[in-house]
Coordinates of C-alpha atoms in Angstrom, one line a residue:
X1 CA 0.0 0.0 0.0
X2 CA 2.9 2.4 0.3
X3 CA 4.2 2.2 -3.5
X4 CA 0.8 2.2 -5.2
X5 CA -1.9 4.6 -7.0
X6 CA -5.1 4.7 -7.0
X7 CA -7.2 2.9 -9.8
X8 CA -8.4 5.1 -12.2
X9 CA -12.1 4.6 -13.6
X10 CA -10.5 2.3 -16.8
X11 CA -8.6 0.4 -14.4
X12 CA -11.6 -0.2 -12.6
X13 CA -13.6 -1.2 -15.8
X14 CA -10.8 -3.3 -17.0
X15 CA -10.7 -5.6 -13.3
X16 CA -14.8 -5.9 -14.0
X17 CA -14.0 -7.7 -17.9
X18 CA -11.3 -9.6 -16.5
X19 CA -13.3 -11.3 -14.0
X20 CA -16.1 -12.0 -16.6
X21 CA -13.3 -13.0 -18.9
X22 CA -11.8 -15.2 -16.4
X23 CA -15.0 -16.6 -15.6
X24 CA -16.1 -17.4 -18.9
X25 CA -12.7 -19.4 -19.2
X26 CA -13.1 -21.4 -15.8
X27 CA -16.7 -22.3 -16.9
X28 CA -15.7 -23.6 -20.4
X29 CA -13.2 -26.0 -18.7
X30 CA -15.8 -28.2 -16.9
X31 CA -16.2 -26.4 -13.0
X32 CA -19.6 -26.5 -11.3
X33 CA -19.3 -23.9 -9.6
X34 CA -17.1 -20.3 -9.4
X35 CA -16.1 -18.5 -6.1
X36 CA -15.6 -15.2 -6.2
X37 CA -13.1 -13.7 -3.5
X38 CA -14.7 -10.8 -1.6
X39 CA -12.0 -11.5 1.7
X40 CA -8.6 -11.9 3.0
X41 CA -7.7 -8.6 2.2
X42 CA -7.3 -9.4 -2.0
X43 CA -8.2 -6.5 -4.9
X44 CA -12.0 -6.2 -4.1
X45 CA -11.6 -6.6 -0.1
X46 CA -9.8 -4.0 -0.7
X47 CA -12.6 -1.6 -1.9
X48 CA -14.6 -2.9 0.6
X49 CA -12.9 -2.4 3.4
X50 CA -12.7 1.3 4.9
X51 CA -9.0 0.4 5.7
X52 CA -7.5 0.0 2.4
X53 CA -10.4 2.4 0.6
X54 CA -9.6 6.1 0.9
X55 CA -11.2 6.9 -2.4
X56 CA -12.7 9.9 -2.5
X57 CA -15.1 9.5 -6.2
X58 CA -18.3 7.1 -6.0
X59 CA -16.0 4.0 -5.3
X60 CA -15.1 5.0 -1.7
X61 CA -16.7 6.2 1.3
X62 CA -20.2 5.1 2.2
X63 CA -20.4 0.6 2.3
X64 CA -22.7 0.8 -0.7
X65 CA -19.9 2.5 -2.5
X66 CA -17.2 0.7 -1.7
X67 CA -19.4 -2.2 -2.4
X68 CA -20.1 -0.8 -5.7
X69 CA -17.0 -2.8 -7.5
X70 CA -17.7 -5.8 -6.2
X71 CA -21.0 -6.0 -7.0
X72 CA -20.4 -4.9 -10.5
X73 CA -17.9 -7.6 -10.4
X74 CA -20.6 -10.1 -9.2
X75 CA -22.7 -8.1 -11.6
X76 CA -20.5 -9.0 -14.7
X77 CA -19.8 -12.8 -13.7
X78 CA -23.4 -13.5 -13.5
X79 CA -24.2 -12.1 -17.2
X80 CA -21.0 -14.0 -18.2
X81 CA -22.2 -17.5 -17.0
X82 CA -25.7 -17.4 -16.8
X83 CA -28.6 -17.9 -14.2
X84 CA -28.5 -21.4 -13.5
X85 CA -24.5 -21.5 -12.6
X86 CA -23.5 -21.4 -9.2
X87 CA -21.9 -18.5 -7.8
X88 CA -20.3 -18.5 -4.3
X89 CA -18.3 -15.3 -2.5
X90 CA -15.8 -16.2 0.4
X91 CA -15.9 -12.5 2.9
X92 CA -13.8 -11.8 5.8
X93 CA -16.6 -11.3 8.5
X94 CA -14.0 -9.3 10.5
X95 CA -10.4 -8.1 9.3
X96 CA -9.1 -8.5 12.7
X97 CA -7.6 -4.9 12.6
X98 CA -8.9 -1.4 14.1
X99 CA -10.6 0.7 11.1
X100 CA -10.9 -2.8 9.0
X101 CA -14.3 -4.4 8.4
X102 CA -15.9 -5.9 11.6
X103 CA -19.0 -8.5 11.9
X104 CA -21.5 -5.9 11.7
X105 CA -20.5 -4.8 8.5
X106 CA -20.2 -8.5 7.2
X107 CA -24.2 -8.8 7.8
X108 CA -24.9 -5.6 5.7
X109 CA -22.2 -7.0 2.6
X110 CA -23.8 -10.6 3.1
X111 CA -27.1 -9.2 2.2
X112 CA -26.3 -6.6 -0.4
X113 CA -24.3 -10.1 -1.9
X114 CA -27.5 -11.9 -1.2
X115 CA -29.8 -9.1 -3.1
X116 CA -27.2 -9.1 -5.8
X117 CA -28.1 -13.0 -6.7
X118 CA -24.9 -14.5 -5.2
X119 CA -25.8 -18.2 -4.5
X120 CA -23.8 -19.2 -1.6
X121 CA -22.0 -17.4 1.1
X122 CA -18.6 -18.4 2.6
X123 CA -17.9 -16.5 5.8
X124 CA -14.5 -16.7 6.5
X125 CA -12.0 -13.7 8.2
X126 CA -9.4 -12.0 8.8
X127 CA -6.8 -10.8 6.0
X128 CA -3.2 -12.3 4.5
X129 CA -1.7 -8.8 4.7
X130 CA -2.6 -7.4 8.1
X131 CA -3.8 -10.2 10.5
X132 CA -3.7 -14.1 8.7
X133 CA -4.0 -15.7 12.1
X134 CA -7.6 -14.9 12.9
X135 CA -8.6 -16.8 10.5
X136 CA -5.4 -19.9 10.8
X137 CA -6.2 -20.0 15.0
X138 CA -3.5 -22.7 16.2
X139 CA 0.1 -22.3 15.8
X140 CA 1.6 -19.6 14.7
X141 CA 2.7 -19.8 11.3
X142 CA 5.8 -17.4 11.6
X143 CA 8.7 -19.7 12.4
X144 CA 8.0 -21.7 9.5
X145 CA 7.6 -19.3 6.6
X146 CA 10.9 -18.2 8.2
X147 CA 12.3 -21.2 7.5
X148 CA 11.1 -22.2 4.3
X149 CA 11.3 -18.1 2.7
X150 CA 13.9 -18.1 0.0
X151 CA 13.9 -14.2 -0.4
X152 CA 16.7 -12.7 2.4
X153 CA 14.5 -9.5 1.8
X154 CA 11.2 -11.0 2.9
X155 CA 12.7 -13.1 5.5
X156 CA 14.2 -9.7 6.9
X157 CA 10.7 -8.2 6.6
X158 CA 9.0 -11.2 8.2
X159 CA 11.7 -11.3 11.4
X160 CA 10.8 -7.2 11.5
X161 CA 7.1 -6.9 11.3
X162 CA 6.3 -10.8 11.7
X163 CA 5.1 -9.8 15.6
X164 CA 2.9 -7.4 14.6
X165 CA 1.1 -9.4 11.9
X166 CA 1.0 -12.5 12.8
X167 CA -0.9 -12.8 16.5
X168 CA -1.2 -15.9 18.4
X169 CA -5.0 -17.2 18.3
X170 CA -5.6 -20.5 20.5
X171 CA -7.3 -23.0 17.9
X172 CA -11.1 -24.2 19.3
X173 CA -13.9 -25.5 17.2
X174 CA -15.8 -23.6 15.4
X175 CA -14.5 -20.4 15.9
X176 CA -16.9 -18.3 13.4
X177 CA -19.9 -19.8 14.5
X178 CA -22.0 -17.4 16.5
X179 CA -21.2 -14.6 14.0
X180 CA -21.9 -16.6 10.9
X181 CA -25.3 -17.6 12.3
X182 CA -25.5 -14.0 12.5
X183 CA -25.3 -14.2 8.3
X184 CA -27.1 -17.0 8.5
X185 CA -30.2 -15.4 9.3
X186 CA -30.0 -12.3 7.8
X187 CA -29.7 -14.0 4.2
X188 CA -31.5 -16.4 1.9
X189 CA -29.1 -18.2 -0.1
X190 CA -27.1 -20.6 0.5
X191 CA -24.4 -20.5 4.1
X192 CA -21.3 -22.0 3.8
X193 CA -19.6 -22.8 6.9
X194 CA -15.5 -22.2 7.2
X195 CA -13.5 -22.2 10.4
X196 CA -12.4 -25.0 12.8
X197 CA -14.7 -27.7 12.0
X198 CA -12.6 -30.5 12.6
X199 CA -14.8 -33.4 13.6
X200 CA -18.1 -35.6 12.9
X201 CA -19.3 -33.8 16.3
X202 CA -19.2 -30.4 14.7
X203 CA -20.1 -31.3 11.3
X204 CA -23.3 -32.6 12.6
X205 CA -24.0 -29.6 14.7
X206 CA -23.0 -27.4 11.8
X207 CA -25.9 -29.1 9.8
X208 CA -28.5 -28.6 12.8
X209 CA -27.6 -24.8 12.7
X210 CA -28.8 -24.9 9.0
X211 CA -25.5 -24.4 7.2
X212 CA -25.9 -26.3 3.8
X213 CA -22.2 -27.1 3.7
X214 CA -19.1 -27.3 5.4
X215 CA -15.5 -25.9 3.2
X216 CA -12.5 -27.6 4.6
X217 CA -8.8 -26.7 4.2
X218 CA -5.7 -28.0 7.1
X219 CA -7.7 -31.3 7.9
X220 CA -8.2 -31.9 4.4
X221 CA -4.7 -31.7 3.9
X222 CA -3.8 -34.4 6.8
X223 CA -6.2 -36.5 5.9
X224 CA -7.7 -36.6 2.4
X225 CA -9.9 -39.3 3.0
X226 CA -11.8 -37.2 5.8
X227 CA -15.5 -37.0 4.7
X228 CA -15.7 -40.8 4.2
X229 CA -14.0 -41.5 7.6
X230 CA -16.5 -38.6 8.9
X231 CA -19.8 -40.5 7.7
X232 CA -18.6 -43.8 8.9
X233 CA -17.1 -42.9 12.7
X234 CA -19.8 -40.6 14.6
X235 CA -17.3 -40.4 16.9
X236 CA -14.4 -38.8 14.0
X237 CA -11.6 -36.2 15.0
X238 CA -9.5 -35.0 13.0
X239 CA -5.7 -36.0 13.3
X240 CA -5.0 -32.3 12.2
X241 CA -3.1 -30.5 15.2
X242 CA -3.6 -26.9 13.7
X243 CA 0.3 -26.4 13.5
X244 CA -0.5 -24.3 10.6
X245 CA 3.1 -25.4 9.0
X246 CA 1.5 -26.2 6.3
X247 CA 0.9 -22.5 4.6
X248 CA 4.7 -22.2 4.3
X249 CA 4.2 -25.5 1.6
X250 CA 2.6 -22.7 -0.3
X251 CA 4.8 -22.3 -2.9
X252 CA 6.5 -25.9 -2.6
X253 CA 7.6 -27.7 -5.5
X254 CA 5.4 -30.5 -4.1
X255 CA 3.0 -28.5 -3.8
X256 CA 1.0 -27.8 -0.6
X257 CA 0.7 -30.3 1.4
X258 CA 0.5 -31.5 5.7
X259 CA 4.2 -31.6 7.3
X260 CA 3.4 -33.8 10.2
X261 CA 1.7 -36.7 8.3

């Protein structure tokens, strides 16, 4: 944020065609479904969030216009795939960081996404550039992108403002719960669940709390097989210990992938 410009209006118009472009593209090749990314502190969080969005024009300011490119973006992908295509958008219910976005304003994007014809909703939080950990509760994550960061100048960064950014958050189940149910009845499309639903216990309870499904990430990775072990044990835990080493397999030749199993 401190060697950039603002987007001009072209700029703007441009990022709308490439996600119809791109969307287009992703359709052809045989998905079911697109998400759109709304969160984590990416391009249209960052319109969205009165953090990163000091515009002063009809793109900044008030929610409903920093709002106003992602809709148009939501906008755009819906003409370029059609009605009948499934449409998700992943949002940070909370950016974890004073002046970011905070649950309350989560409720008011998850229905002007809702009103907007977005089909499912993925409430997830926090954001990679500020505050990662409030969505990766567990260990820290720090000493091993340390370790595994080729770039001297981003390992000096990391060992400089790693502190700051990267807070410790004790890992418990279902950490997003009480505010996505918050979503969950404000809305009408479909809720889908994210954060700290590691076992058959909390899967089921998830369901009873009339979330219509469940995305999974770090206990996916330890254990690919989990939904069929889920099913078949009512009594299934996940073997994942939320080390969170596993985000520094990023960019891994082998690609990303669990460290401890």
């Amino acid at each position: 944020m401190l060697f950039c410009d603002a987007m001009s209006l072209s700029d703007i118009d441009a990022m709308v065609s490439n996600y119809s472009r791109a969307a287009v593209f992703m359709k052809s090749l045989g998905f079911d479904a697109l998400e759109i990314h709304f969160g984590h502190g990416y391009g249209l969080c960052q319109f969205m969030s009165p953090k990163t969005n000091k515009r002063k024009d009809n793109y900044g300011g008030s929610l409903e216009n920093r709002m106003r490119l992602p809709l148009r973006v939501l906008a755009a992908v819906r003409e370029a795939v059609g009605t009948d295509f499934p449409l998700l958008g992943k949002i940070s219910m909370t950016e974890g960081v004073r002046g970011g976005l905070h649950y309350d304003d989560a409720v008011e994007i998850s229905q002007l996404l809702d009103k907007a014809g977005i089909d499912g909703i993925i409430t997830s939080g926090g954001t990679s550039s500020m505050n990662p950990m409030i969505m990766f509760r567990g260990g820290n994550m720090l000493p091993a992108m340390l370790k595994t960061e080729p770039s001297l100048i981003m390992r000096l960064i990391l060992r400089l403002a790693g502190k700051a950014m990267f807070k410790d958050y004790p890992y418990k189940e279902l950490y997003f719960l009480e505010q996505a149910k918050r979503i969950r009845d404000a809305v009408s499309c479909k809720m889908i669940y994210v954060g700290g639903a590691s076992s058959r216990a909390s899967f089921d309870q998830l369901m009873a709390a009339g979330f219509d499904f469940i995305q999974l990430g770090r206990s996916l990775l330890s254990d690919p097989d989990l939904p069929n072990r889920a099913q078949a044990d009512v009594n299934f835990v996940s073997r994942c210990t939320h080390c969170n080493e596993c985000v520094a397999t990023i960019e891994s030749p082998e690609g990303i992938h669990c460290t401890q199993f």
